[in-house]
Every structure is written in C-alpha cells, then in structure tokens.
Amino acid sequence: MTTAIVLGGGGGIGSVAARTPALDPHLELLLADARLSAAQDVAADIGSDQARATACDVSDRAALTALIANADVVVNCVGPFYRFGPSTLAAAIDAGVDYVDVCDDLAPTVTMLQQDEHARERGVRALIGVGNSPGLANLFVRLCDDLLLDRLDRVDIMHVHGVSRWRAQPSSPTASTRW
C-alpha cells in the first residue's frame, strides 16, 4: 500500500487535494493539519478506511520529519509558502520522501529550486508549484500553444484577487509566470 500525507489536509486547498488520491483503493491517505478537528472532518467526509487524520505543526521541523519519514509522498498544501514552503521541502528531503506542493509564491519557489542538488543526492523527487496558478495555468497555456495556436509571442499569467482584510507581506510576492 502506498502512503500519502497531505499537509494542510483540513484546509481549503488540502481538503480538495486529498479527495483525488482518495479514489485509489491502494492508497493510504493521512491528512495532517495543525487543526486536528478540521483534518478529522475531511477524513470522515471522504468516508473511507484509507483516510485518517493527525495533528501536525509544520513549523516543528523534527516532528514534521518524523511524521513524514514513513510516507511514500508528501503533498504540501500549507501556506503561506513564503513561510513554510522551503522548510517543509527540506524536511521531506531529510526524510527521503518524494514531495509535491501547490506553491504559488515566487520567492519560496526560487529558494526551493536551490534545494535541487540536495534532493537529488537523497533520491527525492520534488514537484513544486502544481496548484492552480502557476501549475495548471501554465499547463493550459502550453496545451494551447501546442495544439491550438499557430504562433505564441508572449503570455502573462497573474493572480487577481478581490479585496481582503489580509494584506500581502512585502517579502512574499505572488508568483506570475512569463513565457
């Protein structure tokens, strides 16, 4: 049986990310979240013996590394990525566990890419930025370029958000992709 851990499994993105792998009957799914009750609710909603929940504070590097050490893959949906992305990837590399995330911030993406050599040395495969944007938005552009367009000179992909009481931190720019 393959074991996947979804960090942030009780949150908005993590709870959705957990539902797709839950369709595989050969997959054990562990939803890890700082809010145990939220992860338990998602596991109950999935309604399968293969999904269970645990508490996890990703800022506790030793505890995180111990939690993920026996997994086959860790899916990181814990934000903000400028705070938790690089350290969570580093924990996965230390544990020797493959890693996927939905990071959409430029600064941590650059920092995580700098961990490539260490990941290769440990035999860890890491796939970062596979959320909606960049991630799927980039793939959609590539698909259009390959199959639908005669010529593509430039594409700009940006996040546009509504007004929120939360303000972006100056050190945490949202990623945009330029082809």
mmCIF file of N, CA, C and O in Angstrom, residues 72-133:
data_model
loop_
_atom_site.group_PDB
_atom_site.id
_atom_site.type_symbol
_atom_site.label_atom_id
_atom_site.label_comp_id
_atom_site.label_asym_id
_atom_site.label_seq_id
_atom_site.Cartn_x
_atom_site.Cartn_y
_atom_site.Cartn_z
ATOM 1 N N ASP A 72 5.330 7.566 1.425
ATOM 2 C CA ASP A 72 5.893 7.457 0.074
ATOM 3 C C ASP A 72 5.950 8.814 -0.606
ATOM 4 O O ASP A 72 6.823 9.066 -1.420
ATOM 5 N N VAL A 73 4.981 9.675 -0.266
ATOM 6 C CA VAL A 73 4.936 11.015 -0.842
ATOM 7 C C VAL A 73 4.241 11.952 0.139
ATOM 8 O O VAL A 73 3.333 11.546 0.859
ATOM 9 N N VAL A 74 4.706 13.191 0.165
ATOM 10 C CA VAL A 74 4.062 14.217 0.968
ATOM 11 C C VAL A 74 3.558 15.296 0.011
ATOM 12 O O VAL A 74 4.263 15.710 -0.901
ATOM 13 N N VAL A 75 2.304 15.696 0.205
ATOM 14 C CA VAL A 75 1.687 16.756 -0.586
ATOM 15 C C VAL A 75 1.508 17.946 0.341
ATOM 16 O O VAL A 75 0.736 17.885 1.300
ATOM 17 N N ASN A 76 2.234 19.028 0.064
ATOM 18 C CA ASN A 76 2.201 20.195 0.952
ATOM 19 C C ASN A 76 1.207 21.228 0.448
ATOM 20 O O ASN A 76 1.395 21.812 -0.612
ATOM 21 N N CYS A 77 0.190 21.461 1.249
ATOM 22 C CA CYS A 77 -0.817 22.483 0.951
ATOM 23 C C CYS A 77 -0.866 23.523 2.065
ATOM 24 O O CYS A 77 -1.868 24.213 2.244
ATOM 25 N N VAL A 78 0.207 23.629 2.832
ATOM 26 C CA VAL A 78 0.260 24.554 3.965
ATOM 27 C C VAL A 78 0.841 25.885 3.502
ATOM 28 O O VAL A 78 1.944 25.935 2.981
ATOM 29 N N GLY A 79 0.094 26.921 3.688
ATOM 30 C CA GLY A 79 0.583 28.254 3.375
ATOM 31 C C GLY A 79 0.682 29.070 4.646
ATOM 32 O O GLY A 79 0.261 28.618 5.710
ATOM 33 N N PRO A 80 1.255 30.230 4.531
ATOM 34 C CA PRO A 80 1.804 30.811 3.308
ATOM 35 C C PRO A 80 3.148 30.172 2.953
ATOM 36 O O PRO A 80 3.944 29.849 3.843
ATOM 37 N N PHE A 81 3.365 29.971 1.676
ATOM 38 C CA PHE A 81 4.560 29.266 1.234
ATOM 39 C C PHE A 81 5.836 30.047 1.485
ATOM 40 O O PHE A 81 6.892 29.449 1.649
ATOM 41 N N TYR A 82 5.764 31.360 1.524
ATOM 42 C CA TYR A 82 6.985 32.106 1.828
ATOM 43 C C TYR A 82 7.477 31.775 3.231
ATOM 44 O O TYR A 82 8.651 31.894 3.521
ATOM 45 N N ARG A 83 6.588 31.292 4.071
ATOM 46 C CA ARG A 83 6.973 30.932 5.444
ATOM 47 C C ARG A 83 7.256 29.441 5.600
ATOM 48 O O ARG A 83 8.187 29.045 6.285
ATOM 49 N N PHE A 84 6.440 28.583 4.959
ATOM 50 C CA PHE A 84 6.519 27.153 5.215
ATOM 51 C C PHE A 84 7.023 26.309 4.045
ATOM 52 O O PHE A 84 7.380 25.147 4.241
ATOM 53 N N GLY A 85 7.068 26.825 2.849
ATOM 54 C CA GLY A 85 7.460 26.023 1.685
ATOM 55 C C GLY A 85 8.872 25.470 1.746
ATOM 56 O O GLY A 85 9.075 24.246 1.707
ATOM 57 N N PRO A 86 9.894 26.323 1.820
ATOM 58 C CA PRO A 86 11.269 25.808 1.810
ATOM 59 C C PRO A 86 11.582 24.867 2.974
ATOM 60 O O PRO A 86 12.235 23.835 2.776
ATOM 61 N N SER A 87 11.106 25.178 4.162
ATOM 62 C CA SER A 87 11.419 24.318 5.308
ATOM 63 C C SER A 87 10.685 22.980 5.221
ATOM 64 O O SER A 87 11.227 21.947 5.647
ATOM 65 N N THR A 88 9.485 22.974 4.677
ATOM 66 C CA THR A 88 8.747 21.722 4.542
ATOM 67 C C THR A 88 9.390 20.837 3.484
ATOM 68 O O THR A 88 9.524 19.622 3.672
ATOM 69 N N LEU A 89 9.817 21.431 2.375
ATOM 70 C CA LEU A 89 10.549 20.664 1.368
ATOM 71 C C LEU A 89 11.842 20.115 1.968
ATOM 72 O O LEU A 89 12.194 18.947 1.753
ATOM 73 N N ALA A 90 12.553 20.925 2.735
ATOM 74 C CA ALA A 90 13.795 20.467 3.358
ATOM 75 C C ALA A 90 13.540 19.272 4.284
ATOM 76 O O ALA A 90 14.331 18.324 4.323
ATOM 77 N N ALA A 91 12.432 19.298 5.011
ATOM 78 C CA ALA A 91 12.082 18.174 5.883
ATOM 79 C C ALA A 91 11.822 16.919 5.060
ATOM 80 O O ALA A 91 12.238 15.814 5.436
ATOM 81 N N ALA A 92 11.133 17.071 3.936
ATOM 82 C CA ALA A 92 10.868 15.919 3.062
ATOM 83 C C ALA A 92 12.174 15.353 2.510
ATOM 84 O O ALA A 92 12.360 14.130 2.456
ATOM 85 N N ILE A 93 13.078 16.230 2.117
ATOM 86 C CA ILE A 93 14.375 15.775 1.606
ATOM 87 C C ILE A 93 15.134 15.046 2.714
ATOM 88 O O ILE A 93 15.680 13.960 2.491
ATOM 89 N N ASP A 94 15.159 15.623 3.914
ATOM 90 C CA ASP A 94 15.835 14.979 5.044
ATOM 91 C C ASP A 94 15.245 13.599 5.330
ATOM 92 O O ASP A 94 15.966 12.662 5.678
ATOM 93 N N ALA A 95 13.918 13.477 5.184
ATOM 94 C CA ALA A 95 13.237 12.206 5.444
ATOM 95 C C ALA A 95 13.361 11.244 4.269
ATOM 96 O O ALA A 95 13.001 10.067 4.399
ATOM 97 N N GLY A 96 13.836 11.726 3.122
ATOM 98 C CA GLY A 96 13.964 10.873 1.945
ATOM 99 C C GLY A 96 12.634 10.542 1.301
ATOM 100 O O GLY A 96 12.451 9.472 0.730
ATOM 101 N N VAL A 97 11.684 11.493 1.357
ATOM 102 C CA VAL A 97 10.323 11.267 0.880
ATOM 103 C C VAL A 97 10.029 12.195 -0.296
ATOM 104 O O VAL A 97 10.320 13.394 -0.239
ATOM 105 N N ASP A 98 9.426 11.649 -1.357
ATOM 106 C CA ASP A 98 9.038 12.470 -2.500
ATOM 107 C C ASP A 98 8.047 13.537 -2.068
ATOM 108 O O ASP A 98 7.290 13.358 -1.109
ATOM 109 N N TYR A 99 8.015 14.652 -2.813
ATOM 110 C CA TYR A 99 7.323 15.863 -2.369
ATOM 111 C C TYR A 99 6.588 16.515 -3.529
ATOM 112 O O TYR A 99 7.103 16.597 -4.643
ATOM 113 N N VAL A 100 5.382 17.003 -3.249
ATOM 114 C CA VAL A 100 4.577 17.777 -4.199
ATOM 115 C C VAL A 100 3.992 18.948 -3.427
ATOM 116 O O VAL A 100 3.601 18.796 -2.268
ATOM 117 N N ASP A 101 3.922 20.134 -4.054
ATOM 118 C CA ASP A 101 3.242 21.239 -3.391
ATOM 119 C C ASP A 101 2.470 22.092 -4.392
ATOM 120 O O ASP A 101 2.570 21.908 -5.598
ATOM 121 N N VAL A 102 1.700 23.016 -3.845
ATOM 122 C CA VAL A 102 0.881 23.923 -4.645
ATOM 123 C C VAL A 102 1.372 25.358 -4.509
ATOM 124 O O VAL A 102 0.602 26.298 -4.659
ATOM 125 N N CYS A 103 2.657 25.516 -4.254
ATOM 126 C CA CYS A 103 3.245 26.837 -4.024
ATOM 127 C C CYS A 103 2.953 27.777 -5.193
ATOM 128 O O CYS A 103 3.141 27.419 -6.349
ATOM 129 N N ASP A 104 2.534 28.991 -4.858
ATOM 130 C CA ASP A 104 2.282 29.987 -5.896
ATOM 131 C C ASP A 104 3.028 31.294 -5.612
ATOM 132 O O ASP A 104 2.674 32.339 -6.125
ATOM 133 N N ASP A 105 4.071 31.206 -4.805
ATOM 134 C CA ASP A 105 4.857 32.390 -4.462
ATOM 135 C C ASP A 105 6.240 32.298 -5.111
ATOM 136 O O ASP A 105 6.899 31.256 -5.043
ATOM 137 N N LEU A 106 6.691 33.391 -5.686
ATOM 138 C CA LEU A 106 7.953 33.404 -6.412
ATOM 139 C C LEU A 106 9.162 33.205 -5.498
ATOM 140 O O LEU A 106 10.021 32.362 -5.767
ATOM 141 N N ALA A 107 9.278 33.960 -4.424
ATOM 142 C CA ALA A 107 10.468 33.896 -3.573
ATOM 143 C C ALA A 107 10.718 32.491 -3.022
ATOM 144 O O ALA A 107 11.832 31.976 -3.134
ATOM 145 N N PRO A 108 9.717 31.823 -2.434
ATOM 146 C CA PRO A 108 9.998 30.469 -1.945
ATOM 147 C C PRO A 108 10.243 29.466 -3.070
ATOM 148 O O PRO A 108 10.982 28.505 -2.877
ATOM 149 N N THR A 109 9.662 29.701 -4.231
ATOM 150 C CA THR A 109 9.928 28.813 -5.365
ATOM 151 C C THR A 109 11.410 28.839 -5.705
ATOM 152 O O THR A 109 12.041 27.794 -5.897
ATOM 153 N N VAL A 110 11.978 30.030 -5.758
ATOM 154 C CA VAL A 110 13.408 30.155 -6.047
ATOM 155 C C VAL A 110 14.226 29.449 -4.967
ATOM 156 O O VAL A 110 15.161 28.694 -5.262
ATOM 157 N N THR A 111 13.865 29.651 -3.714
ATOM 158 C CA THR A 111 14.578 29.007 -2.610
ATOM 159 C C THR A 111 14.455 27.485 -2.692
ATOM 160 O O THR A 111 15.435 26.758 -2.474
ATOM 161 N N MET A 112 13.263 26.997 -3.025
ATOM 162 C CA MET A 112 13.076 25.555 -3.120
ATOM 163 C C MET A 112 13.843 24.966 -4.298
ATOM 164 O O MET A 112 14.388 23.861 -4.192
ATOM 165 N N LEU A 113 13.917 25.685 -5.401
ATOM 166 C CA LEU A 113 14.695 25.196 -6.540
ATOM 167 C C LEU A 113 16.179 25.062 -6.180
ATOM 168 O O LEU A 113 16.883 24.212 -6.736
ATOM 169 N N GLN A 114 16.649 25.867 -5.248
ATOM 170 C CA GLN A 114 18.039 25.786 -4.816
ATOM 171 C C GLN A 114 18.322 24.528 -3.983
ATOM 172 O O GLN A 114 19.478 24.222 -3.709
ATOM 173 N N GLN A 115 17.278 23.799 -3.616
ATOM 174 C CA GLN A 115 17.446 22.554 -2.871
ATOM 175 C C GLN A 115 17.555 21.344 -3.806
ATOM 176 O O GLN A 115 17.614 20.197 -3.350
ATOM 177 N N ASP A 116 17.604 21.588 -5.107
ATOM 178 C CA ASP A 116 17.617 20.510 -6.090
ATOM 179 C C ASP A 116 18.773 19.538 -5.888
ATOM 180 O O ASP A 116 18.583 18.321 -5.893
ATOM 181 N N GLU A 117 19.973 20.049 -5.714
ATOM 182 C CA GLU A 117 21.135 19.170 -5.583
ATOM 183 C C GLU A 117 21.001 18.256 -4.364
ATOM 184 O O GLU A 117 21.263 17.043 -4.438
ATOM 185 N N HIS A 118 20.561 18.820 -3.254
ATOM 186 C CA HIS A 118 20.378 18.021 -2.035
ATOM 187 C C HIS A 118 19.298 16.961 -2.246
ATOM 188 O O HIS A 118 19.449 15.807 -1.818
ATOM 189 N N ALA A 119 18.214 17.336 -2.920
ATOM 190 C CA ALA A 119 17.140 16.374 -3.197
ATOM 191 C C ALA A 119 17.661 15.230 -4.072
ATOM 192 O O ALA A 119 17.362 14.053 -3.817
ATOM 193 N N ARG A 120 18.425 15.564 -5.096
ATOM 194 C CA ARG A 120 18.993 14.523 -5.968
ATOM 195 C C ARG A 120 19.922 13.596 -5.191
ATOM 196 O O ARG A 120 19.911 12.381 -5.401
ATOM 197 N N GLU A 121 20.741 14.163 -4.321
ATOM 198 C CA GLU A 121 21.652 13.350 -3.504
ATOM 199 C C GLU A 121 20.888 12.357 -2.635
ATOM 200 O O GLU A 121 21.337 11.239 -2.411
ATOM 201 N N ARG A 122 19.722 12.759 -2.160
ATOM 202 C CA ARG A 122 18.897 11.913 -1.284
ATOM 203 C C ARG A 122 17.929 11.031 -2.071
ATOM 204 O O ARG A 122 17.201 10.245 -1.488
ATOM 205 N N GLY A 123 17.892 11.204 -3.411
ATOM 206 C CA GLY A 123 16.982 10.406 -4.233
ATOM 207 C C GLY A 123 15.534 10.824 -4.110
ATOM 208 O O GLY A 123 14.621 10.035 -4.330
ATOM 209 N N VAL A 124 15.317 12.086 -3.769
ATOM 210 C CA VAL A 124 13.965 12.614 -3.575
ATOM 211 C C VAL A 124 13.527 13.354 -4.830
ATOM 212 O O VAL A 124 14.246 14.197 -5.357
ATOM 213 N N ARG A 125 12.333 13.017 -5.292
ATOM 214 C CA ARG A 125 11.729 13.749 -6.402
ATOM 215 C C ARG A 125 10.798 14.802 -5.812
ATOM 216 O O ARG A 125 9.980 14.500 -4.949
ATOM 217 N N ALA A 126 10.944 16.045 -6.274
ATOM 218 C CA ALA A 126 10.122 17.144 -5.759
ATOM 219 C C ALA A 126 9.480 17.863 -6.932
ATOM 220 O O ALA A 126 10.154 18.262 -7.881
ATOM 221 N N LEU A 127 8.185 18.013 -6.848
ATOM 222 C CA LEU A 127 7.412 18.712 -7.867
ATOM 223 C C LEU A 127 6.733 19.886 -7.181
ATOM 224 O O LEU A 127 5.849 19.698 -6.343
ATOM 225 N N ILE A 128 7.183 21.105 -7.496
ATOM 226 C CA ILE A 128 6.651 22.279 -6.813
ATOM 227 C C ILE A 128 5.790 23.107 -7.764
ATOM 228 O O ILE A 128 5.970 23.070 -8.974
ATOM 229 N N GLY A 129 4.853 23.831 -7.189
ATOM 230 C CA GLY A 129 4.030 24.759 -7.966
ATOM 231 C C GLY A 129 2.965 24.093 -8.817
ATOM 232 O O GLY A 129 2.663 24.570 -9.898
ATOM 233 N N VAL A 130 2.362 22.993 -8.340
ATOM 234 C CA VAL A 130 1.360 22.312 -9.154
ATOM 235 C C VAL A 130 -0.073 22.659 -8.740
ATOM 236 O O VAL A 130 -0.989 21.894 -8.953
ATOM 237 N N GLY A 131 -0.235 23.837 -8.187
ATOM 238 C CA GLY A 131 -1.573 24.297 -7.842
ATOM 239 C C GLY A 131 -2.277 24.836 -9.080
ATOM 240 O O GLY A 131 -1.946 24.510 -10.216
ATOM 241 N N ASN A 132 -3.223 25.685 -8.875
ATOM 242 C CA ASN A 132 -3.987 26.272 -9.976
ATOM 243 C C ASN A 132 -3.135 27.240 -10.785
ATOM 244 O O ASN A 132 -3.115 27.183 -12.004
ATOM 245 N N SER A 133 -2.460 28.137 -10.100
ATOM 246 C CA SER A 133 -1.627 29.108 -10.795
ATOM 247 C C SER A 133 -0.456 29.456 -9.887
ATOM 248 O O SER A 133 -0.694 29.887 -8.758
#
